[in-house]
Coordinates of C-alpha atoms in Angstrom, one line a residue:
Chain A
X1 CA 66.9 133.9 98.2
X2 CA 63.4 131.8 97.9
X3 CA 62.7 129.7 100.6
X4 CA 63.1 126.3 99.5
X5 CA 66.3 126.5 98.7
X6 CA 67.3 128.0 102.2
X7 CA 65.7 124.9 103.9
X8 CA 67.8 123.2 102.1
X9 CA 70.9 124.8 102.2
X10 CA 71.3 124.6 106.2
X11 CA 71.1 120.7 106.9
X12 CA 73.6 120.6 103.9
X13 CA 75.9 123.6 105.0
X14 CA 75.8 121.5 108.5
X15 CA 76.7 118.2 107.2
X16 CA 79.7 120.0 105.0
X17 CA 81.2 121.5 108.5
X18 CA 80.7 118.4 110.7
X19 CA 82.3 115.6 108.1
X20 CA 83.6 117.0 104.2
X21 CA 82.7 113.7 102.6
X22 CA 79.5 112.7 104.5
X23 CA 78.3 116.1 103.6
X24 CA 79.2 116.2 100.2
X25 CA 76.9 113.2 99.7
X26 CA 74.1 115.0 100.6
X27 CA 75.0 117.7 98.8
X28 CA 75.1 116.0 95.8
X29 CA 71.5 114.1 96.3
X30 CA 70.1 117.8 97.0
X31 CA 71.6 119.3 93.7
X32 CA 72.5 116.1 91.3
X33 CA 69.2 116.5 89.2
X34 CA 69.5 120.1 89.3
X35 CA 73.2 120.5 87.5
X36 CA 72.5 117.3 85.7
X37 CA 69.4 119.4 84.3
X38 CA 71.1 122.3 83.9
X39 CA 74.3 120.4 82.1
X40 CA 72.0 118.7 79.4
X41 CA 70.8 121.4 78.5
X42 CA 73.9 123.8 78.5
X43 CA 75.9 120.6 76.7
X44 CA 73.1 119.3 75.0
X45 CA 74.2 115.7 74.9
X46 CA 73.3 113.1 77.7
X47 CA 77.2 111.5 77.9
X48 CA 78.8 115.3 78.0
X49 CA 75.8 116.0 80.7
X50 CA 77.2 113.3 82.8
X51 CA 81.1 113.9 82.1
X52 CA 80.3 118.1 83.4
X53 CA 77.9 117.1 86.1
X54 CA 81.0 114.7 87.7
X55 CA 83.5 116.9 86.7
X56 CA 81.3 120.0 88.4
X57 CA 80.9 118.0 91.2
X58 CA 84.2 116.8 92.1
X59 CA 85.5 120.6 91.5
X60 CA 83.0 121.5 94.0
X61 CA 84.9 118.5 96.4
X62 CA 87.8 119.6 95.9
X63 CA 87.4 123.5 96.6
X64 CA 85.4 122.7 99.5
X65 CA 88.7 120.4 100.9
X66 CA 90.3 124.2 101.1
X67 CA 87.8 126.4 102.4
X68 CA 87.8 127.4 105.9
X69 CA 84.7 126.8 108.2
X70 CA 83.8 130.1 108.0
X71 CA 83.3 130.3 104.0
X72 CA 81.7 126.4 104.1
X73 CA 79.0 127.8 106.7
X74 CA 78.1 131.0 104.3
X75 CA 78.3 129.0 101.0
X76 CA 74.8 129.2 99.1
X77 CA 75.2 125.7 97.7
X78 CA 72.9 126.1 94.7
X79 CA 74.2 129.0 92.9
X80 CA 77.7 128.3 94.1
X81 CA 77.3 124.8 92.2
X82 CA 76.1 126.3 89.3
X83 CA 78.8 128.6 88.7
X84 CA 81.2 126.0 88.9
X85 CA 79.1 124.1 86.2
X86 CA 78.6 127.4 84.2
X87 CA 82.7 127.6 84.1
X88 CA 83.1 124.7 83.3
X89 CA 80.6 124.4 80.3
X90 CA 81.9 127.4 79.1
X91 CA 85.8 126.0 78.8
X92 CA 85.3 123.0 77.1
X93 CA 82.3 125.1 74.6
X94 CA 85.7 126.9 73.6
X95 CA 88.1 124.2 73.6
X96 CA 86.1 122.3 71.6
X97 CA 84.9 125.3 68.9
X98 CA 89.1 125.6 68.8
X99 CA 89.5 121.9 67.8
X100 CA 86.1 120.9 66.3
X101 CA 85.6 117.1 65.9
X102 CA 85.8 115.8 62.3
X103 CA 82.2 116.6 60.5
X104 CA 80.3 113.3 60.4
X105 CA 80.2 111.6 56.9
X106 CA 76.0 111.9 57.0
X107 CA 74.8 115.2 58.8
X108 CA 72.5 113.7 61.4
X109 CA 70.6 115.8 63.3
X110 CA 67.4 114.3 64.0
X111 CA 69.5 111.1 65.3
X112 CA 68.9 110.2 69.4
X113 CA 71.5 110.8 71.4
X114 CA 73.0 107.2 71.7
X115 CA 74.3 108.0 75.4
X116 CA 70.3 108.9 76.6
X117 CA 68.5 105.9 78.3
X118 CA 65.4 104.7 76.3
X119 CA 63.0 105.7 79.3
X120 CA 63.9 108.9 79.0
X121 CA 63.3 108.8 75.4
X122 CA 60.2 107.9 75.2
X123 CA 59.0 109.7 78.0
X124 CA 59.9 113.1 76.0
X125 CA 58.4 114.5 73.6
X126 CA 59.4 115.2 69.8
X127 CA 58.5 118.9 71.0
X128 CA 61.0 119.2 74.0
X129 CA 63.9 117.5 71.9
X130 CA 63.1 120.2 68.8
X131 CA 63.1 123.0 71.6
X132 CA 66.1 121.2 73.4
X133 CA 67.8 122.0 70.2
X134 CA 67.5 124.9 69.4
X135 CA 68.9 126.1 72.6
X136 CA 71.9 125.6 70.4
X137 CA 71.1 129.0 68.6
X138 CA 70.9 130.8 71.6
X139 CA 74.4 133.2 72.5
X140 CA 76.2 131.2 75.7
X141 CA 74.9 133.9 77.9
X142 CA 71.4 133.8 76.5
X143 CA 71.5 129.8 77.1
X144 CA 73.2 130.0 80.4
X145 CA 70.8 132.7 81.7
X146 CA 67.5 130.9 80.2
X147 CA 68.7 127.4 81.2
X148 CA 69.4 128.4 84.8
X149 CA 65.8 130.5 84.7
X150 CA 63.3 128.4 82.6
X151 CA 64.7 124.8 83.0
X152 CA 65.5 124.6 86.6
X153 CA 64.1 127.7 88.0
X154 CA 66.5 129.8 89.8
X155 CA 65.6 133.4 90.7
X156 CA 67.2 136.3 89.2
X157 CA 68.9 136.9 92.0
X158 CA 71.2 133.7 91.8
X159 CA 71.4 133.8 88.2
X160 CA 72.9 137.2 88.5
X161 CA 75.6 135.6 90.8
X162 CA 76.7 132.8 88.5
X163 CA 76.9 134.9 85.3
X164 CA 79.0 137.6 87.4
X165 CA 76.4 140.3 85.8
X166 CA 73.7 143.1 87.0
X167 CA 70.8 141.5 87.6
X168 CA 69.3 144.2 84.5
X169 CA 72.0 141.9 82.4
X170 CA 70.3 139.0 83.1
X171 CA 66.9 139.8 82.4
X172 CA 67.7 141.2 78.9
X173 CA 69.7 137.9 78.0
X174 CA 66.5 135.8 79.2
X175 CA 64.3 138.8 77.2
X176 CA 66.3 138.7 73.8
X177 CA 66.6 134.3 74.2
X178 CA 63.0 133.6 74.7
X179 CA 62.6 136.4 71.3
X180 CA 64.8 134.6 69.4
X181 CA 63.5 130.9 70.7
X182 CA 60.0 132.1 69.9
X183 CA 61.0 133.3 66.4
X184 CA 62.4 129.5 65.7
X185 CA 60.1 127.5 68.1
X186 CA 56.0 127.3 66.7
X187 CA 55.5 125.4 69.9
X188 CA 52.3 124.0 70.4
X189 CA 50.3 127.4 69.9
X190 CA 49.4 126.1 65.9
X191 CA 48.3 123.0 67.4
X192 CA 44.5 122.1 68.2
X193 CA 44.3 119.7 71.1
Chain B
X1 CA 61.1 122.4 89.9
X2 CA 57.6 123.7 91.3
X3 CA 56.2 126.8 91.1
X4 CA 56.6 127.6 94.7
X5 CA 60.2 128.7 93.8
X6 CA 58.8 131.4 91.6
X7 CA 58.8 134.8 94.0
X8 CA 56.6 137.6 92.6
X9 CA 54.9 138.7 89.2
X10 CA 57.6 137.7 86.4
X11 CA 57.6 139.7 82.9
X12 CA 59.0 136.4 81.1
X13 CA 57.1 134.2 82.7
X14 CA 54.6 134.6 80.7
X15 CA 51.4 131.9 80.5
X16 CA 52.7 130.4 77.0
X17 CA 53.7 127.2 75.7
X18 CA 57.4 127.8 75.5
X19 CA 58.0 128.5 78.9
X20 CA 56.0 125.4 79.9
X21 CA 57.8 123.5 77.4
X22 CA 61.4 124.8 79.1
X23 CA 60.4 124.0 82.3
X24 CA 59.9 120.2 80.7
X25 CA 63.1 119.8 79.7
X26 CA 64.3 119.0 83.3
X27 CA 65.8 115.5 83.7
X28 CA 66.9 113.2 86.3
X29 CA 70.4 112.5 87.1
X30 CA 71.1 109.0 86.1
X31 CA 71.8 106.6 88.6
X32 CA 75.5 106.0 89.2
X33 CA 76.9 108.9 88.5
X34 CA 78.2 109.7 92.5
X35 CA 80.6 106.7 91.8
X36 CA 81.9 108.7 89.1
X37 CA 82.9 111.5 91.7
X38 CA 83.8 109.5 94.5
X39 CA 85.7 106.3 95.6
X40 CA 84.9 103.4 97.5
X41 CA 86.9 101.9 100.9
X42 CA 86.9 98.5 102.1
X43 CA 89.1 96.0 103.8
X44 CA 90.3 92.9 103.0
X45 CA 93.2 90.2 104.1
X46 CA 96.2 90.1 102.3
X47 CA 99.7 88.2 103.1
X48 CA 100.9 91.0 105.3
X49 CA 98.0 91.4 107.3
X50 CA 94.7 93.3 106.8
X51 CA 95.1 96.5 104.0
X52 CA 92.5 99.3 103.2
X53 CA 91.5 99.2 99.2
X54 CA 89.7 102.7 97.5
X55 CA 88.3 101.6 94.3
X56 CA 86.4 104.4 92.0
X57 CA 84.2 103.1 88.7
X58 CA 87.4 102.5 86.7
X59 CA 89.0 99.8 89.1
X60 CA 91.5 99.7 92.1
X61 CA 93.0 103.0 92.7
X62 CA 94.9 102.9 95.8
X63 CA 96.0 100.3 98.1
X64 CA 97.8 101.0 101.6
X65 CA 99.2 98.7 104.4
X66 CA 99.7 99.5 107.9
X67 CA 97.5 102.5 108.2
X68 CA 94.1 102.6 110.6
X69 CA 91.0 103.5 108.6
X70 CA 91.3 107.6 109.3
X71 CA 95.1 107.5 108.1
X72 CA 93.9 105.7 105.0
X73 CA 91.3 108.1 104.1
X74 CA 93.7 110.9 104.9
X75 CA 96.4 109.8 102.5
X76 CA 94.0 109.0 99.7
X77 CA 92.3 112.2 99.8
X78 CA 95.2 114.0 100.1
X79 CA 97.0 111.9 96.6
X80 CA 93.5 111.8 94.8
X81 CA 91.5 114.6 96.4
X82 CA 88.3 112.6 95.8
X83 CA 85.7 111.8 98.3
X84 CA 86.2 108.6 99.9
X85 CA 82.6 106.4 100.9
X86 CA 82.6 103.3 102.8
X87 CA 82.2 100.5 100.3
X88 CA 80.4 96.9 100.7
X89 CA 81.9 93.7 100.9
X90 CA 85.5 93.5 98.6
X91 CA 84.5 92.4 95.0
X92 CA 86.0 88.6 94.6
X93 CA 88.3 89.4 91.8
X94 CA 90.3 91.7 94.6
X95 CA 89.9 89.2 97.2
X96 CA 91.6 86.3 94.8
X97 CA 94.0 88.6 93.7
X98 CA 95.2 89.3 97.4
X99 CA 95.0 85.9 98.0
X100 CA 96.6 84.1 95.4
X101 CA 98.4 86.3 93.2
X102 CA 96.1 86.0 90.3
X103 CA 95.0 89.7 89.4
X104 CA 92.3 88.0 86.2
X105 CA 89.2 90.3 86.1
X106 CA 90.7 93.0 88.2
X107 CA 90.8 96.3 86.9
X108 CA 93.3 99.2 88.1
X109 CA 92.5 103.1 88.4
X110 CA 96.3 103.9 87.1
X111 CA 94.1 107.6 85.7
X112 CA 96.3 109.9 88.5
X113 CA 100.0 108.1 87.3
X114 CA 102.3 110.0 85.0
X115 CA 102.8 107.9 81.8
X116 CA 106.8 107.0 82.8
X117 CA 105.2 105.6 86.1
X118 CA 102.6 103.8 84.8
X119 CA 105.4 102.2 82.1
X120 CA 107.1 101.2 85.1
X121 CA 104.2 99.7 87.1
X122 CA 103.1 97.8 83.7
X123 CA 106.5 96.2 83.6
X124 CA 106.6 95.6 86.9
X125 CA 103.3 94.0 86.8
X126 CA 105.1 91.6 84.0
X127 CA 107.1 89.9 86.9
X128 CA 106.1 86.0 87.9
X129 CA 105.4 85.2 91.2
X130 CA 108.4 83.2 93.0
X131 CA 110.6 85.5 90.6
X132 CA 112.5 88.7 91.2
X133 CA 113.8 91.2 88.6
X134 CA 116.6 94.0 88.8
X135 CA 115.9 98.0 89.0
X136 CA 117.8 98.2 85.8
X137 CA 115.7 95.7 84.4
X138 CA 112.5 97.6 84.2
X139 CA 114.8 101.1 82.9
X140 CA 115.3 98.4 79.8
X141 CA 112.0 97.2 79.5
X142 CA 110.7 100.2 79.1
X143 CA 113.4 101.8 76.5
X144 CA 114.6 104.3 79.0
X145 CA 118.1 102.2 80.2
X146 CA 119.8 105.2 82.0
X147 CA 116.6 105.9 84.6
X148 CA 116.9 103.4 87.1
X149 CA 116.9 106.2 89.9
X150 CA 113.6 106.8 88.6
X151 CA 112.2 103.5 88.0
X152 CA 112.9 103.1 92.3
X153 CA 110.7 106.4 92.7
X154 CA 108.4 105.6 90.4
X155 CA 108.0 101.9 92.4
X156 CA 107.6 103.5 95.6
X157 CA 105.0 105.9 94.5
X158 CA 103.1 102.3 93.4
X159 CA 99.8 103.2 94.7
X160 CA 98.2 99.4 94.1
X161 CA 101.5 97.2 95.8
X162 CA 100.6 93.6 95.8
X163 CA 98.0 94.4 93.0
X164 CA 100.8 95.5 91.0
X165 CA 103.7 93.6 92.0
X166 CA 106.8 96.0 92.3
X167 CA 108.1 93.8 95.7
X168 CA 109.4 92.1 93.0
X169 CA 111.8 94.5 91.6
X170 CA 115.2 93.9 93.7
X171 CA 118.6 95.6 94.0
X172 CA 121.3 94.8 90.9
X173 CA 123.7 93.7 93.4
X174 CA 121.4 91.2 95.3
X175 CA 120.3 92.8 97.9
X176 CA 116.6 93.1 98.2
X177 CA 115.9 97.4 98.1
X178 CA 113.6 99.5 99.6
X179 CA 109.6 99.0 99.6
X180 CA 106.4 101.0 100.5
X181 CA 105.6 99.1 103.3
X182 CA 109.4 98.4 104.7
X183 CA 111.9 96.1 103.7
X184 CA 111.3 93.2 106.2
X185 CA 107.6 92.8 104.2
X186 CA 109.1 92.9 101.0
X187 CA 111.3 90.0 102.4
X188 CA 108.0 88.6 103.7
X189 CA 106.5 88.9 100.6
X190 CA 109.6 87.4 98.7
X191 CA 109.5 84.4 100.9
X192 CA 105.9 83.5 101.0
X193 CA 106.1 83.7 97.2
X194 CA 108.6 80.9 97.4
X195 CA 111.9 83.0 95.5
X196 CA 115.3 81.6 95.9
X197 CA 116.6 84.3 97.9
X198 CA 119.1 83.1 99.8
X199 CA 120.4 81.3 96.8
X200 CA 120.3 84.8 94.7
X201 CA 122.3 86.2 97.9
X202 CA 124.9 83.5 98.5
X203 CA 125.2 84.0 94.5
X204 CA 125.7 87.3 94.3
X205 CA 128.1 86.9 97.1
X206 CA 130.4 85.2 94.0
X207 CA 129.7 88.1 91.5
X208 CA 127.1 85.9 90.0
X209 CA 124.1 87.4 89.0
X210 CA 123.1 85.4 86.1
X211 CA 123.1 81.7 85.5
X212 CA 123.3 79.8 82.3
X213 CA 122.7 76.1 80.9
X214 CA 125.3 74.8 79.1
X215 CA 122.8 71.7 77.8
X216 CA 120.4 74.3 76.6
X217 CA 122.7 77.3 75.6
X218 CA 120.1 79.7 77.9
X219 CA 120.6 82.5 80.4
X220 CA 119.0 83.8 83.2
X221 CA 118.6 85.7 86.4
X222 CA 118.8 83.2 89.4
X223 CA 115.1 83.6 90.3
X224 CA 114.0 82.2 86.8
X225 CA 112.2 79.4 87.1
X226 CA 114.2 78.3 83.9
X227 CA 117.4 78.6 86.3
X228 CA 116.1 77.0 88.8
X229 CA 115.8 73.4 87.1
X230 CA 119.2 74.0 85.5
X231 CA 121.2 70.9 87.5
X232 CA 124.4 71.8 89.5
X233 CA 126.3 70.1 87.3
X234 CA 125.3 71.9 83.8
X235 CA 124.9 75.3 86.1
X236 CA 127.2 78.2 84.7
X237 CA 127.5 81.6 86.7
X238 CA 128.0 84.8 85.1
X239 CA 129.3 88.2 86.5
X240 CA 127.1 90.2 83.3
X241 CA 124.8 89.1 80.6
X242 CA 127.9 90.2 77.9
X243 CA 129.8 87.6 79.3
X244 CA 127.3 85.4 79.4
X245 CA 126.3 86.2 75.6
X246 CA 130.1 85.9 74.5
X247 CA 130.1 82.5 75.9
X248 CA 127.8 81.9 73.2
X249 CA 124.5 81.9 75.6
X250 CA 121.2 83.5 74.6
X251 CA 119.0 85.0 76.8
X252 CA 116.2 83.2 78.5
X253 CA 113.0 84.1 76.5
X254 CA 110.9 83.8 80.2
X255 CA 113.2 86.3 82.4
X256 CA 114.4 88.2 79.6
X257 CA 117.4 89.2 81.1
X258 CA 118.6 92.4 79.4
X259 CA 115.0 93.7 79.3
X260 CA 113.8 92.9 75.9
X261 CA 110.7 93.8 75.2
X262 CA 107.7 91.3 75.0

């Protein structure tokens, strides 16, 4: 467990015990840009980012409204969050693979994703939405595990404890995603700046 | 996410541009999107007194009379299980609503209602003020005749009364029913909104629960506002709208007695 996030974990973890929904406030301004990172780039698209980050959130509400004290003041709100999100990203991957949406008359693919707010577009770069997607050809535990490690920067450690694997698991999804992304992604090492 | 996270020597974290470009693809949460999570409280005046309003970013969700802040917040969290935030000041399109009746611009959160209640609460918001409509009246409007048990439990699970009107939906026999907040505020409510309901009473008293022109050839329910112009003199009663329709009466077209649909 790194140190940041313990310093934050403890006013929240406080705030959860003394008063559920003053606490889940704060809990969401600690962790709203982290699972709203972490869903964009799981989902992909900015509206499905912001459907799974209040859907993750309001799970979170709502199992927190049943846990006793005790669990509430040993919750490790970072990874527990992410987990939620993680389960949640990976149900509606499958629902929707079982009923795909009708193919769109012109294939699209370079087209901006009508949901994202024009700051945001223009502050990124063609090179990030490339990279962005072709997180797409990553396996769901390759993206979950390089997501969670390269986009928002959790340890190991957590990551292990939202994928439900080793820690040695995790490392080799991260290993064999950044050798496939590298394979597909020239990056910027061919250009001369 | 700074570097200080990091905790040791990584193998993957090597010093390359993909890594760097991952760690760019962070973004901030847009603005708003607590409301989507969690609902809003405030308090405003309405004709029985002072009632507690949660509204979420789709509209008015719950509405509850007679409760202190902490039972409010109690019962909504424990129908919605959503977080409940103070709000600011009431938005003016609730405010006229409680005040005058007119709900224009006001949106409702029905998302947590099962469709058969929220074909009730529709129909029930259909009803005029000043004007009253049966149980069995809403079962018809809605094409399911034989559920008026239902429709009463679906009324009384309401969770926006006065928003959606379903005071308005009264006994068959002409007696007033039961009501969230009690009877005697229902009968409040009734009377403030100016319905005839002593008339509907002393009416029903006869076996009369609809009332017909015979200038116009029209019939009603008592509370129509159609009815209620009808002179003494030109003022027929009837015991059921079969009578009425074999006397060679139609039914109103306002009060649609019978339920037929819009």
């Amino acid at each position: 467990m790194n140190v940041t996030e313990t310093d934050i974990r403890l006013p929240i973890v406080a705030a959860l015990t003394e008063d559920l929904d003053t606490g889940f406030v704060a809990l969401f301004d600690a962790y709203r840009d982290v699972v709203f990172s972490a869903a964009l780039r799981l989902c992909g698209r900015w509206a499905d980012a912001e459907d799974l980050t209040a859907e993750a959130f309001l799970r979170a509400y709502r199992a927190l409204a049943g846990y006793e004290p005790q669990r509430i003041e040993s919750l490790r709100p970072r990874p527990w969050l992410m987990t939620i999100l993680a389960n949640l990203w990976r149900n509606t991957a499958r629902s929707a693979a079982r009923h795909p949406p009708p193919a769109p008359l012109e294939a699209a693919p370079e087209a901006a994703d009508p949901a994202e707010p024009a700051e945001q577009v223009a502050e990124r770069s063609e090179t990030g939405r490339e990279l962005a997607a072709l997180l797409d050809e990553l396996t769901e535990e390759q993206r979950l595990a390089i997501v969670l490690r390269h986009v928002v920067d959790l340890p190991i450690a957590e990551i292990a404890t939202v994928l439900g694997a080793p820690e040695g698991t995790v490392k080799s999804h991260i290993s064999r995603g950044l050798k496939r992304l590298r394979v597909l992604y020239p990056g910027r090492n061919d250009e001369h700046r | 996410m700074s570097t200080v996270e990091s905790h040791g020597p990584d193998p993957f974290d090597q010093d390359d541009s993909l890594i760097a470009d991952l760690g760019a693809l962070t973004a901030g949460a847009p603005a708003g999107l607590l409301e989507r999570v969690a609902a809003r409280w405030v308090r405003v005046d309405a004709a029985i007194g002072g009632v507690y309003v949660a509204m979420t970013d789709q509209g008015v969700a719950y509405l509850r009379a007679g409760q202190d802040q902490e039972e409010f917040a109690a019962s909504f969290r424990g129908r919605f299980a959503r977080p409940l935030l103070p709000g600011g000041g009431p938005p003016p399109a609730l405010v006229r609503a409680l005040r005058t009746g007119r709900t224009g611009g006001l949106h409702l959160d029905l998302r947590g209602l099962r469709p058969f209640e929220e074909a009730v609460l529709r129909a029930a918001a259909t009803i005029p003020r000043g004007e009253i409509r049966p149980y069995a009246w809403i079962a018809e409007r809605i094409g399911r005749p034989k559920a008026v048990r239902a429709v009463g439990t679906a009324l009384g699970r309401n969770p926006v009364p006065l928003l959606i009107p379903c005071h308005r939906v009264t006994r068959s026999d002409g007696r007033i029913g039961q009501y969230v907040f009690g009877a005697p505020a229902k009968e409040h409510l009734l009377r403030t909104e100016q319905v005839n309901l002593d008339e509907v009473g002393t009416l029903a008293a006869k076996n009369v629960y609809f009332v017909g022109s015979d200038t116009t050839g029209v019939v009603c329910f008592p509370s129509c506002r159609d009815a209620r112009r009808i002179t003494p003199a030109h003022r027929q009663g009837f015991r059921t709208l079969a009578q009425a329709e074999s006397a060679g009466y139609r039914p109103c077209r306002h009060c649609r007695p019978g339920g037929a649909p819009a």
